Amino acid sequence: MRFFYKELNSFFIEPLPEVNALAKILTDHSSEVEEIVAKSDGDWEMEIKILPDRTGDAKTSLGLAHEISALLPELKLKIDWPLATGDTARTKIVFTVEQITNLLGVALTKEQVVGFLNRVRVTVIENADHLLALVPPERLDLNIKEDLADEVARLYGYDQVPARILNADIPIRREKTFDLANKVRAKFVAEGYTEIYGYTFTDHGEVEVLKALASDKSFLRSNLSDGLKKMIEFNLGHTIFDQDEVKVFEIGSVFVGGDENIMVAIGTGSKKPTLKIEVEEKKLTDFSDLKNDHQELESLINRDIHYRPVSIYPRIVRDVAVWVPAEVVMETVAKVITDSAGSLLSEGPYKFDEFAKEGRASLAFRLVLQSTEKTLSDEEAGEVMEKVTKALQKEGWEVR
Amino acid sequence: MIEREKKGHLHPLTQIIWESSKIFEKMGFSVAQGPEIETEFNNFDALNVPANHPARAMQDTFWLKPNSKNLTAQSLLLRTHMTAVSLRELAKKQLPLRVVSPGRVFRNEATDATHEAQFYQFDGLAIDKPGKITMADLKGTLEHFYRELFGKDIEIRMRASFFPFVEPGVEVDIKWGDRWLEVCGAGMLHPNVFKAAGLDPNEWQGFAFGSTIDRLAMIKYGIEDIRHFYNGDLRFLKQF
């Protein structure tokens, strides 16, 4: 919703804080200011996401001016904004200070609570054992004591609310499905399978959705295998070596026979000697006898991740083989290659061959070259390999 | 990556869910799970989102065709938030209660680099006698969670917001670089939700929150496109 700073300012006797300070106050205590645009006449246009429960009173400039005056009570409005009375009150809410402080976890006094509520023109009448809030007619959103707590909390400020951490003082219940799924994950990852998450939406199945995003996404999947096979096929197009196997698995829900079942699909694919894709799918509960512990997953969590986006441009694969003295370890050679190849090296170097002869070792590596910005030319790939060759030769090693 | 690896890789979202669950277990939260197909009641009505309420239009929902084979019940949908599982746990009436529910949710919205029709959420619920679990506990619990996940120095803020199933309601942002990013909607569970679960809101009180998982992973690892999580590209997945 659009508001103009100068117009808001015109409701006040004293000037409002400058636009960015006002925006921060509104965002923290009321509704988020999403954008501020400077206008040519020195005004500011403010895009404010008025909360859905406040569209009744705060979507007009006057309504928002009232809201600002509640946040900044020291600024006086030009036109009086009266407190609710017994005659004007839209509704009445019975509450106690203890109920408010119980919700917020903040030790507020009765005077503080009443003060905050008065700022939004809620009148509070004291009775022997409770308080009575008179809600002004414009506040359609204030109906229960929790609504009053919301007013008190936001005006007090969430930055002022203390932070307490819950103690683990109640026992943990193990969730069978979650633990079993994690056991299955630990098993297959240890066996070299990588976990994928597939799409629930597909082009065939038993359960159909209304208003599908696309005609090929109008059903809920009835198995994991169909999606897994497509992913294996896709990944076989990107293997580094022809003999590489693609090994993947997925744990997910399928919808068939009126039921929702959690399945496990495990698949492998290879290109040589012939193209072969095999997928097996079982119910998660078929793994109930697994002996490993669900805590094993902990050792498979990677805490040293250096993500780089997969390039959309084609890659070029190059090999390099080098003779090194027998005492030189493979890692040393690989480091020389990595350091000299530079940023176009997207995968590798992968060592794929090694043999010893007459006190020397021959090591062969495969490199994948790829730019994140363009299609590499053969010449550019050649330049990288030239740098690698020179760096290896500089070490005194013979490039084959 | 020099030698070809022998081990496979866990999906990055599995890793975030695991780490998140561990952090919450240390604060007494058990993990809960539930179905992806939900009733209109569990997903909306019980969570104080009445049929004609504008909040229901805030979420574009995948409704299932009533005549779909073997599905006889009316008004089934794909859950739009994990709060539906929180409600199922609450309705078991085993109190006090502390649960976190990680899982897949669905929104009928066009897909782009930051929006997917399917994504993961992490919902939490802590219920006890009045005054025992408060807004201050919510703030401390979420601050602890995001600091454990992103590092001790991360800045977190809570600000006024509105969600039908909580009152008071807040939005939680974390500061990443120089920007505040919305990561969680939260608040004190609304009395109407207690009533829908068959509990007396004068006897019980507690907080609820729903945090994104995909977005946390994108922030944590610098992932530029949410769709990478679901296309099965091993060049992406093997980085985790």
XYZ file of C-alpha atoms in Angstrom:
640
model
C 0.000 0.000 0.000
C 1.370 3.426 -0.966
C 1.697 6.307 1.453
C 3.327 9.703 1.081
C 5.604 11.057 3.772
C 4.493 14.689 3.417
C 0.847 13.745 3.712
C 1.506 11.693 6.848
C 3.520 14.598 8.238
C 0.611 16.997 7.667
C -1.427 15.295 10.407
C 1.121 16.234 13.085
C 1.909 19.497 14.862
C 5.620 18.670 15.136
C 7.593 17.138 12.236
C 7.920 13.355 11.916
C 11.357 11.713 12.152
C 13.144 11.587 8.791
C 11.769 8.964 6.398
C 14.272 6.148 7.069
C 13.938 6.476 10.843
C 10.134 6.454 10.501
C 10.350 3.374 8.274
C 12.399 1.507 10.876
C 9.903 2.333 13.627
C 6.989 1.164 11.471
C 8.762 -2.044 10.419
C 9.774 -2.998 13.968
C 6.491 -2.164 15.698
C 3.712 -2.169 13.124
C 3.848 -2.978 9.404
C 6.846 -3.545 7.180
C 8.027 -0.678 4.975
C 9.116 -2.508 1.847
C 10.336 0.372 -0.293
C 11.036 4.101 -0.073
C 11.154 6.102 -3.311
C 12.288 9.754 -3.462
C 9.899 11.945 -5.454
C 10.933 14.941 -7.566
C 9.061 17.382 -5.306
C 11.082 16.356 -2.243
C 8.391 13.987 -0.987
C 8.898 10.276 -0.286
C 6.660 7.478 -1.454
C 6.527 4.620 1.061
C 5.366 1.140 0.107
C 3.995 -0.353 3.306
C 2.733 -3.912 3.747
C -0.172 -3.191 6.103
C -0.808 -6.405 8.046
C -3.997 -8.235 7.012
C -5.625 -7.728 10.426
C -5.063 -3.961 10.206
C -6.641 -3.229 6.835
C -9.746 -2.057 8.689
C -8.073 0.927 10.334
C -4.530 1.509 9.032
C -4.849 1.566 5.259
C -5.813 5.230 4.983
C -3.337 8.050 5.535
C -5.279 9.208 8.590
C -5.387 5.674 9.942
C -1.651 5.276 9.480
C -1.082 8.702 11.093
C -2.992 7.422 14.121
C -0.804 4.336 14.130
C 2.343 6.485 13.959
C 1.101 8.602 16.867
C 0.692 5.372 18.878
C 4.291 4.447 18.111
C 5.569 7.992 18.788
C 3.251 9.307 21.549
C 5.390 12.429 22.093
C 4.271 13.738 18.684
C 0.909 15.493 18.916
C -1.755 15.104 16.248
C -3.440 18.271 14.923
C -6.898 16.753 15.263
C -7.762 15.036 18.523
C -8.020 11.258 18.363
C -10.291 10.289 21.264
C -10.025 7.324 23.590
C -12.844 4.781 23.438
C -15.714 5.414 25.854
C -18.514 3.208 27.105
C -20.655 4.707 24.334
C -18.198 4.426 21.438
C -16.574 1.115 22.335
C -16.966 -1.552 19.644
C -16.421 -4.328 22.156
C -15.138 -4.920 25.672
C -12.425 -7.353 26.738
C -11.966 -8.665 30.273
C -8.304 -9.301 31.130
C -5.639 -9.120 33.825
C -2.096 -7.779 33.803
C -0.907 -11.253 34.767
C -2.485 -12.743 31.631
C -0.564 -10.248 29.508
C 2.762 -10.808 31.274
C 2.215 -14.590 31.200
C 2.013 -14.459 27.415
C 4.948 -12.118 26.948
C 7.357 -13.275 29.644
C 8.016 -9.629 30.451
C 7.416 -8.180 33.936
C 5.285 -5.169 33.017
C 3.404 -3.068 35.590
C -0.281 -2.292 35.357
C 0.628 1.320 34.556
C 2.795 0.214 31.626
C 0.108 -2.088 30.219
C -2.596 0.579 30.543
C -0.235 3.163 29.040
C 0.446 1.077 25.924
C -3.244 0.322 25.415
C -4.186 3.999 25.820
C -1.778 4.798 23.000
C -4.037 2.872 20.601
C -7.065 4.560 22.197
C -8.135 1.513 24.177
C -9.571 2.696 27.500
C -8.884 0.481 30.507
C -11.322 0.413 33.436
C -10.088 -1.065 36.706
C -12.290 -3.495 38.593
C -11.589 -5.362 41.803
C -10.189 -8.531 40.256
C -9.789 -7.700 36.584
C -9.387 -4.972 33.998
C -11.894 -4.075 31.300
C -10.658 -2.852 27.908
C -12.940 -0.623 25.842
C -11.980 -1.106 22.191
C -12.322 1.917 19.870
C -14.693 1.426 16.895
C -11.954 1.419 14.247
C -10.089 -1.546 15.755
C -11.933 -4.524 14.286
C -8.943 -6.741 15.076
C -9.061 -6.388 18.871
C -11.405 -9.024 20.304
C -9.616 -11.204 22.870
C -6.995 -10.690 25.569
C -4.307 -12.133 23.257
C -5.012 -9.271 20.838
C -4.329 -6.847 23.687
C -1.084 -8.688 24.460
C -0.099 -8.213 20.813
C -0.646 -4.446 21.112
C 1.365 -4.263 24.336
C 4.217 -6.395 22.964
C 4.704 -4.512 19.717
C 4.468 -1.087 21.343
C 6.863 -2.181 24.096
C 9.158 -3.509 21.356
C 10.280 -7.062 20.603
C 13.877 -5.866 20.845
C 13.184 -5.219 24.561
C 11.720 -8.681 25.199
C 14.314 -10.834 27.004
C 15.553 -14.007 25.291
C 15.262 -17.241 27.274
C 16.305 -20.667 26.012
C 14.167 -23.677 26.915
C 15.882 -26.337 28.970
C 15.691 -29.942 27.823
C 13.551 -30.789 30.839
C 11.040 -33.032 29.086
C 11.946 -36.434 27.597
C 12.466 -36.861 23.844
C 10.098 -39.208 22.038
C 11.688 -40.959 19.052
C 9.752 -40.644 15.790
C 9.883 -44.041 14.070
C 9.507 -42.909 10.466
C 12.070 -40.126 10.815
C 14.609 -42.409 12.511
C 14.081 -45.236 10.025
C 14.450 -42.881 7.048
C 17.711 -41.615 8.534
C 18.973 -45.174 9.020
C 18.215 -45.945 5.383
C 19.948 -42.741 4.305
C 23.063 -43.621 6.318
C 23.146 -47.100 4.778
C 22.911 -46.003 1.161
C 25.201 -42.979 1.418
C 27.869 -45.227 2.995
C 27.410 -47.559 0.011
C 28.126 -44.753 -2.435
C 24.595 -43.635 -3.320
C 23.745 -39.931 -3.384
C 20.391 -38.763 -2.118
C 18.070 -36.909 -4.457
C 14.745 -35.162 -3.804
C 12.357 -35.538 -6.740
C 9.171 -33.735 -7.677
C 5.816 -34.751 -6.240
C 4.043 -33.463 -9.357
C 4.104 -35.541 -12.510
C 2.100 -36.244 -15.686
C 0.422 -39.470 -14.578
C -0.907 -41.051 -11.427
C -4.072 -41.715 -9.467
C -4.468 -38.458 -7.595
C -5.069 -35.339 -9.646
C -4.707 -31.740 -8.488
C -7.022 -28.887 -9.397
C -5.449 -25.940 -11.202
C -2.147 -27.660 -11.925
C 0.819 -25.427 -12.711
C 1.302 -27.245 -16.018
C -0.295 -30.168 -17.838
C 2.709 -32.384 -17.057
C 2.378 -31.575 -13.343
C -1.279 -32.356 -12.807
C -0.881 -35.640 -10.879
C 0.818 -36.685 -7.664
C 3.486 -39.312 -8.228
C 2.439 -42.942 -7.761
C 6.065 -44.128 -7.551
C 9.578 -42.748 -7.124
C 11.129 -44.945 -9.820
C 9.945 -43.041 -12.893
C 11.488 -39.793 -11.655
C 14.645 -41.521 -10.452
C 15.200 -43.146 -13.864
C 14.981 -39.773 -15.594
C 17.504 -38.324 -13.156
C 19.908 -41.213 -13.717
C 19.628 -40.714 -17.472
C 20.275 -36.990 -17.055
C 23.331 -37.613 -14.898
C 24.777 -40.218 -17.275
C 25.049 -37.337 -19.722
C 27.480 -35.625 -17.352
C 29.778 -38.406 -16.167
C 33.505 -37.720 -16.351
C 34.598 -41.221 -17.329
C 32.654 -43.590 -19.574
C 32.840 -46.351 -16.981
C 31.422 -44.102 -14.206
C 28.351 -45.430 -12.465
C 25.520 -43.129 -11.380
C 24.237 -44.251 -7.974
C 21.263 -42.424 -6.446
C 18.389 -42.991 -4.059
C 15.301 -41.175 -2.883
C 13.024 -41.491 0.135
C 9.636 -39.899 -0.443
C 5.856 -40.118 -0.390
C 3.854 -41.650 -3.239
C 0.095 -41.663 -3.693
C -1.541 -44.848 -4.860
C -4.631 -46.900 -3.981
C -6.020 -44.115 -1.818
C -2.972 -44.284 0.440
C 0.074 -42.184 1.032
C 3.139 -44.402 1.378
C 6.742 -43.530 2.087
C 8.929 -45.398 -0.380
C 12.651 -45.882 -0.929
C 13.940 -46.076 -4.494
C 17.537 -47.050 -5.224
C 18.978 -46.761 -8.706
C 22.179 -47.281 -10.649
C 23.076 -46.397 -14.197
C 26.068 -46.965 -16.464
C 26.988 -46.329 -20.085
C 29.543 -49.107 -20.693
C 29.504 -51.750 -22.013
C 25.880 -50.914 -22.825
C 23.479 -48.333 -21.442
C 21.921 -49.806 -18.329
C 19.549 -48.209 -15.778
C 18.251 -50.277 -12.875
C 15.876 -49.040 -10.166
C 14.440 -50.907 -7.205
C 11.597 -49.490 -5.105
C 10.452 -50.714 -1.686
C 8.370 -49.432 1.181
C 10.349 -47.635 3.871
C 8.912 -50.071 6.397
C 10.568 -52.954 4.482
C 13.814 -51.662 6.013
C 12.544 -51.938 9.600
C 15.092 -54.637 10.426
C 18.097 -52.448 9.568
C 20.671 -52.880 12.299
C 22.519 -49.563 12.030
C 21.778 -46.611 14.311
C 19.979 -43.499 13.075
C 22.726 -41.452 14.767
C 25.140 -42.689 12.068
C 23.796 -39.935 9.860
C 25.793 -37.472 11.973
C 29.105 -38.711 10.515
C 27.815 -38.082 6.974
C 26.972 -34.408 7.546
C 29.343 -32.218 5.541
C 30.432 -29.146 7.506
C 33.037 -28.004 4.984
C 30.961 -26.925 2.003
C 32.254 -24.490 -0.625
C 29.389 -24.235 -3.041
C 29.853 -23.035 -6.585
C 26.998 -22.931 -9.077
C 26.898 -25.550 -11.811
C 27.697 -23.770 -15.059
C 25.052 -23.809 -17.759
C 27.776 -23.703 -20.457
C 29.312 -26.816 -22.038
C 32.411 -28.299 -20.512
C 35.648 -29.482 -22.088
C 37.383 -32.590 -20.725
C 41.204 -32.800 -20.950
C 43.739 -35.332 -19.667
C 47.320 -34.811 -18.597
C 49.937 -37.479 -17.756
C 53.225 -36.768 -16.053
C 56.361 -38.644 -14.949
C 57.411 -37.778 -11.399
C 60.129 -39.159 -9.096
C 58.837 -42.154 -7.114
C 58.850 -40.243 -3.832
C 56.502 -37.496 -5.080
C 52.981 -38.118 -3.814
C 49.904 -37.798 -5.990
C 48.442 -34.945 -3.865
C 51.489 -32.768 -4.568
C 51.060 -33.194 -8.309
C 47.325 -32.576 -8.088
C 47.956 -29.335 -6.192
C 50.341 -28.065 -8.887
C 47.627 -28.788 -11.475
C 44.849 -27.125 -9.433
C 46.939 -24.026 -8.698
C 48.015 -23.547 -12.300
C 44.688 -24.370 -14.010
C 42.891 -21.456 -12.346
C 39.191 -20.717 -12.142
C 38.169 -22.548 -15.325
C 38.873 -25.887 -13.644
C 35.359 -26.947 -12.611
C 36.015 -30.576 -11.635
C 39.096 -32.633 -10.970
C 41.934 -33.257 -11.299
C 40.843 -36.867 -11.003
C 43.704 -39.388 -11.040
C 42.676 -42.239 -13.338
C 45.942 -44.043 -14.043
C 49.157 -44.735 -12.172
C 52.159 -47.022 -12.765
C 55.842 -47.160 -11.789
C 58.821 -47.732 -14.043
C 62.582 -47.422 -13.405
C 62.267 -45.404 -10.196
C 59.671 -43.041 -11.627
C 55.909 -42.923 -11.389
C 53.504 -42.043 -14.143
C 50.321 -40.299 -13.060
C 47.411 -39.474 -15.332
C 44.713 -36.944 -14.415
C 41.459 -35.854 -15.958
C 40.365 -32.211 -15.763
C 36.963 -30.707 -16.500
C 37.163 -27.145 -17.807
C 34.119 -24.938 -17.827
C 33.326 -21.234 -17.660
C 30.392 -19.859 -15.677
C 30.095 -17.026 -18.213
C 30.444 -18.486 -21.721
C 31.120 -21.493 -23.908
C 34.849 -22.248 -23.799
C 36.692 -22.561 -27.102
C 39.252 -25.282 -27.789
C 41.892 -22.550 -27.852
C 40.938 -21.373 -24.346
C 41.049 -24.945 -23.054
C 44.428 -25.320 -24.764
C 45.713 -22.227 -22.957
C 44.759 -23.694 -19.593
C 46.478 -26.980 -20.412
C 49.551 -25.033 -21.561
C 49.723 -23.329 -18.149
C 49.346 -26.680 -16.407
C 52.058 -28.263 -18.557
C 54.476 -25.387 -17.870
C 53.811 -25.557 -14.134
C 54.467 -29.309 -14.082
C 57.655 -28.881 -16.151
C 58.817 -26.117 -13.813
C 58.817 -28.729 -11.032
C 61.277 -30.702 -13.173
C 58.711 -33.310 -14.152
C 58.258 -34.718 -17.621
C 54.818 -34.267 -19.157
C 54.009 -37.210 -21.355
C 38.230 -33.737 -4.691
C 41.181 -35.726 -5.966
C 40.478 -39.427 -5.540
C 37.041 -40.389 -6.794
C 34.832 -40.645 -3.751
C 33.581 -43.913 -2.352
C 30.743 -42.440 -0.305
C 27.617 -40.839 -1.649
C 26.156 -37.561 -0.402
C 23.220 -36.632 1.734
C 20.853 -34.119 0.171
C 21.616 -30.596 1.484
C 18.052 -30.264 2.834
C 18.437 -33.575 4.700
C 21.541 -32.080 6.296
C 19.763 -28.872 7.351
C 16.822 -30.892 8.715
C 19.200 -33.144 10.651
C 21.146 -30.249 12.146
C 17.958 -28.363 12.991
C 16.414 -31.404 14.684
C 19.599 -31.921 16.743
C 19.577 -28.323 17.946
C 15.936 -28.606 18.996
C 16.359 -32.024 20.611
C 18.838 -30.401 22.989
C 16.036 -28.030 24.012
C 13.598 -30.875 24.691
C 11.809 -30.999 21.319
C 10.841 -34.328 19.752
C 10.472 -34.757 15.995
C 6.975 -35.278 14.547
C 5.888 -36.327 11.056
C 2.580 -36.360 9.189
C 0.980 -36.878 5.788
C 1.430 -34.593 2.786
C -2.259 -34.856 1.880
C -4.286 -33.044 4.504
C -7.884 -32.244 5.250
C -9.159 -28.722 4.870
C -9.902 -28.805 8.593
C -6.348 -29.592 9.738
C -4.710 -27.239 7.275
C -7.051 -24.255 7.607
C -10.154 -24.406 9.824
C -8.416 -25.755 12.927
C -5.651 -23.200 12.491
C -8.105 -20.316 12.788
C -8.270 -19.626 9.060
C -12.045 -19.521 8.424
C -13.391 -20.184 4.931
C -14.121 -16.572 4.072
C -11.062 -15.117 5.830
C -8.660 -13.179 3.596
C -5.754 -15.113 5.131
C -6.878 -18.198 3.295
C -6.300 -16.366 0.040
C -2.773 -15.551 1.213
C -1.842 -19.104 0.383
C -2.495 -20.505 -3.003
C -3.382 -24.068 -2.294
C -3.260 -27.251 -4.345
C -6.692 -28.800 -3.877
C -7.174 -32.396 -4.969
C -9.825 -33.397 -7.478
C -12.662 -34.838 -5.381
C -13.255 -37.596 -7.917
C -9.682 -38.792 -7.975
C -9.605 -42.552 -7.806
C -9.952 -44.006 -4.325
C -10.210 -40.653 -2.632
C -13.733 -40.236 -1.396
C -13.427 -37.529 1.245
C -14.200 -34.005 0.159
C -11.895 -31.035 0.407
C -8.513 -32.689 0.502
C -5.443 -30.655 -0.274
C -1.660 -30.758 -0.236
C -0.598 -29.265 3.066
C 0.525 -25.660 2.706
C 2.453 -25.552 5.977
C 3.826 -27.956 8.553
C 1.577 -26.319 11.130
C -0.926 -28.994 10.063
C 1.374 -31.581 11.675
C 1.749 -29.401 14.784
C -2.036 -29.450 15.093
C -2.107 -33.260 14.810
C 0.407 -33.439 17.663
C -1.571 -30.987 19.776
C -4.756 -32.985 19.231
C -3.069 -36.035 20.807
C -3.381 -34.066 24.084
C -0.121 -35.359 25.532
C 0.873 -32.219 27.379
C 3.212 -30.502 28.082
C 4.396 -30.799 24.496
C 7.479 -29.824 22.531
C 7.703 -30.926 18.901
C 9.375 -29.896 15.679
C 7.941 -31.098 12.379
C 10.160 -30.939 9.288
C 8.583 -31.819 5.952
C 7.483 -31.057 2.419
C 4.789 -28.454 1.815
C 3.106 -27.188 -1.348
C 1.979 -23.821 -2.716
C 0.333 -23.261 -6.049
C 2.625 -20.539 -7.327
C 4.684 -20.019 -10.433
C 8.210 -21.390 -10.205
C 11.323 -19.255 -10.439
C 14.762 -19.028 -8.805
C 13.261 -18.227 -5.398
C 9.847 -19.943 -5.609
C 8.978 -23.601 -5.913
C 5.569 -25.294 -5.832
C 7.108 -27.749 -3.345
C 9.554 -26.861 -0.598
C 10.403 -27.761 2.968
C 9.341 -26.209 6.257
C 10.258 -26.745 9.839
C 7.397 -26.145 12.263
C 7.733 -25.993 16.025
C 5.361 -26.078 18.962
C 5.989 -25.742 22.712
C 2.983 -25.971 25.028
C 2.764 -25.842 28.815
C 0.764 -24.227 31.623
C 0.095 -20.458 31.342
C 3.188 -18.373 32.027
C 5.645 -21.232 31.514
C 6.274 -20.801 27.797
C 6.186 -17.170 26.731
C 7.209 -14.775 23.969
C 10.572 -14.489 25.754
C 11.078 -18.251 25.426
C 10.135 -18.059 21.751
C 12.699 -15.309 21.198
C 15.447 -17.173 23.069
C 14.687 -20.495 21.398
C 14.729 -19.098 17.862
C 17.811 -16.959 18.514
C 19.618 -20.036 19.800
C 18.494 -22.078 16.779
C 19.643 -19.597 14.137
C 22.924 -18.938 15.953
C 23.701 -22.649 16.153
C 22.929 -22.996 12.449
C 24.579 -19.842 11.087
C 27.173 -18.923 13.703
C 27.225 -16.995 16.953
C 27.549 -13.591 15.298
C 24.345 -13.728 13.278
C 21.938 -10.846 13.959
C 18.297 -11.771 14.533
C 15.236 -9.565 14.974
C 11.609 -10.162 15.819
C 9.033 -7.683 14.559
C 5.273 -7.305 14.705
C 3.368 -9.424 12.210
C 0.156 -11.362 11.723
C -0.620 -15.029 11.171
C -4.107 -16.401 11.900
C -2.903 -19.266 14.122
C -0.914 -17.103 16.547
C -1.596 -14.055 18.711
C 0.616 -12.133 19.335
C 2.354 -12.839 16.020
C 5.864 -11.974 14.866
C 8.099 -12.282 11.854
C 11.690 -13.344 12.468
C 14.442 -11.959 10.224
C 18.129 -12.775 10.126
C 20.726 -10.333 8.859
C 22.783 -11.704 6.007
C 25.312 -9.289 4.566
C 23.532 -5.945 4.848
C 20.029 -7.309 4.272
C 17.338 -8.568 6.609
C 15.841 -11.819 5.328
C 12.486 -13.217 6.500
C 13.001 -16.770 7.684
C 10.217 -17.553 10.134
C 6.674 -16.709 11.153
C 5.943 -17.236 14.828
C 3.942 -16.269 17.874
C 1.849 -17.479 20.791
C -0.579 -20.179 19.664
C -4.080 -18.741 19.164
C -6.801 -19.835 21.664
C -8.967 -21.003 18.746
C -6.302 -23.554 17.772
C -6.366 -24.993 21.297
C -10.148 -25.224 21.049
C -9.971 -26.960 17.649
C -7.599 -29.510 19.191
C -10.052 -30.089 22.027
C -8.010 -28.253 24.667
C -8.936 -25.443 27.035
C -6.971 -22.302 26.138
C -7.273 -21.100 29.725
C -5.368 -24.189 30.884
C -2.623 -24.234 28.260
C -0.391 -21.747 26.509
C 2.618 -21.912 24.232
C 4.454 -20.783 21.123
C 4.428 -21.934 17.510
C 6.788 -21.130 14.659
C 7.236 -22.120 11.042
C 10.650 -21.695 9.477
C 11.692 -22.139 5.873
C 14.258 -24.867 5.234
C 15.088 -24.334 1.553
C 15.764 -20.661 2.150
C 18.006 -21.408 5.142
C 20.062 -23.762 2.960
C 20.224 -21.155 0.192
C 21.438 -18.528 2.663
C 23.881 -20.836 4.436
C 25.550 -22.184 1.305
C 24.992 -19.297 -1.122
C 22.729 -21.309 -3.454
C 21.258 -19.071 -6.145
C 18.298 -21.155 -7.344
C 15.811 -23.146 -5.240
C 15.111 -25.504 -8.158
C 18.576 -27.071 -7.773
C 17.254 -28.959 -4.744
C 14.751 -30.943 -6.815
C 16.315 -31.591 -10.235
C 18.638 -34.397 -9.142
C 21.780 -32.953 -10.768
C 24.716 -34.758 -9.166
C 27.075 -31.924 -10.116
C 25.081 -29.894 -7.595
C 24.329 -32.588 -5.002
C 27.917 -33.889 -4.798
C 29.054 -30.504 -3.482
C 27.296 -31.258 -0.184
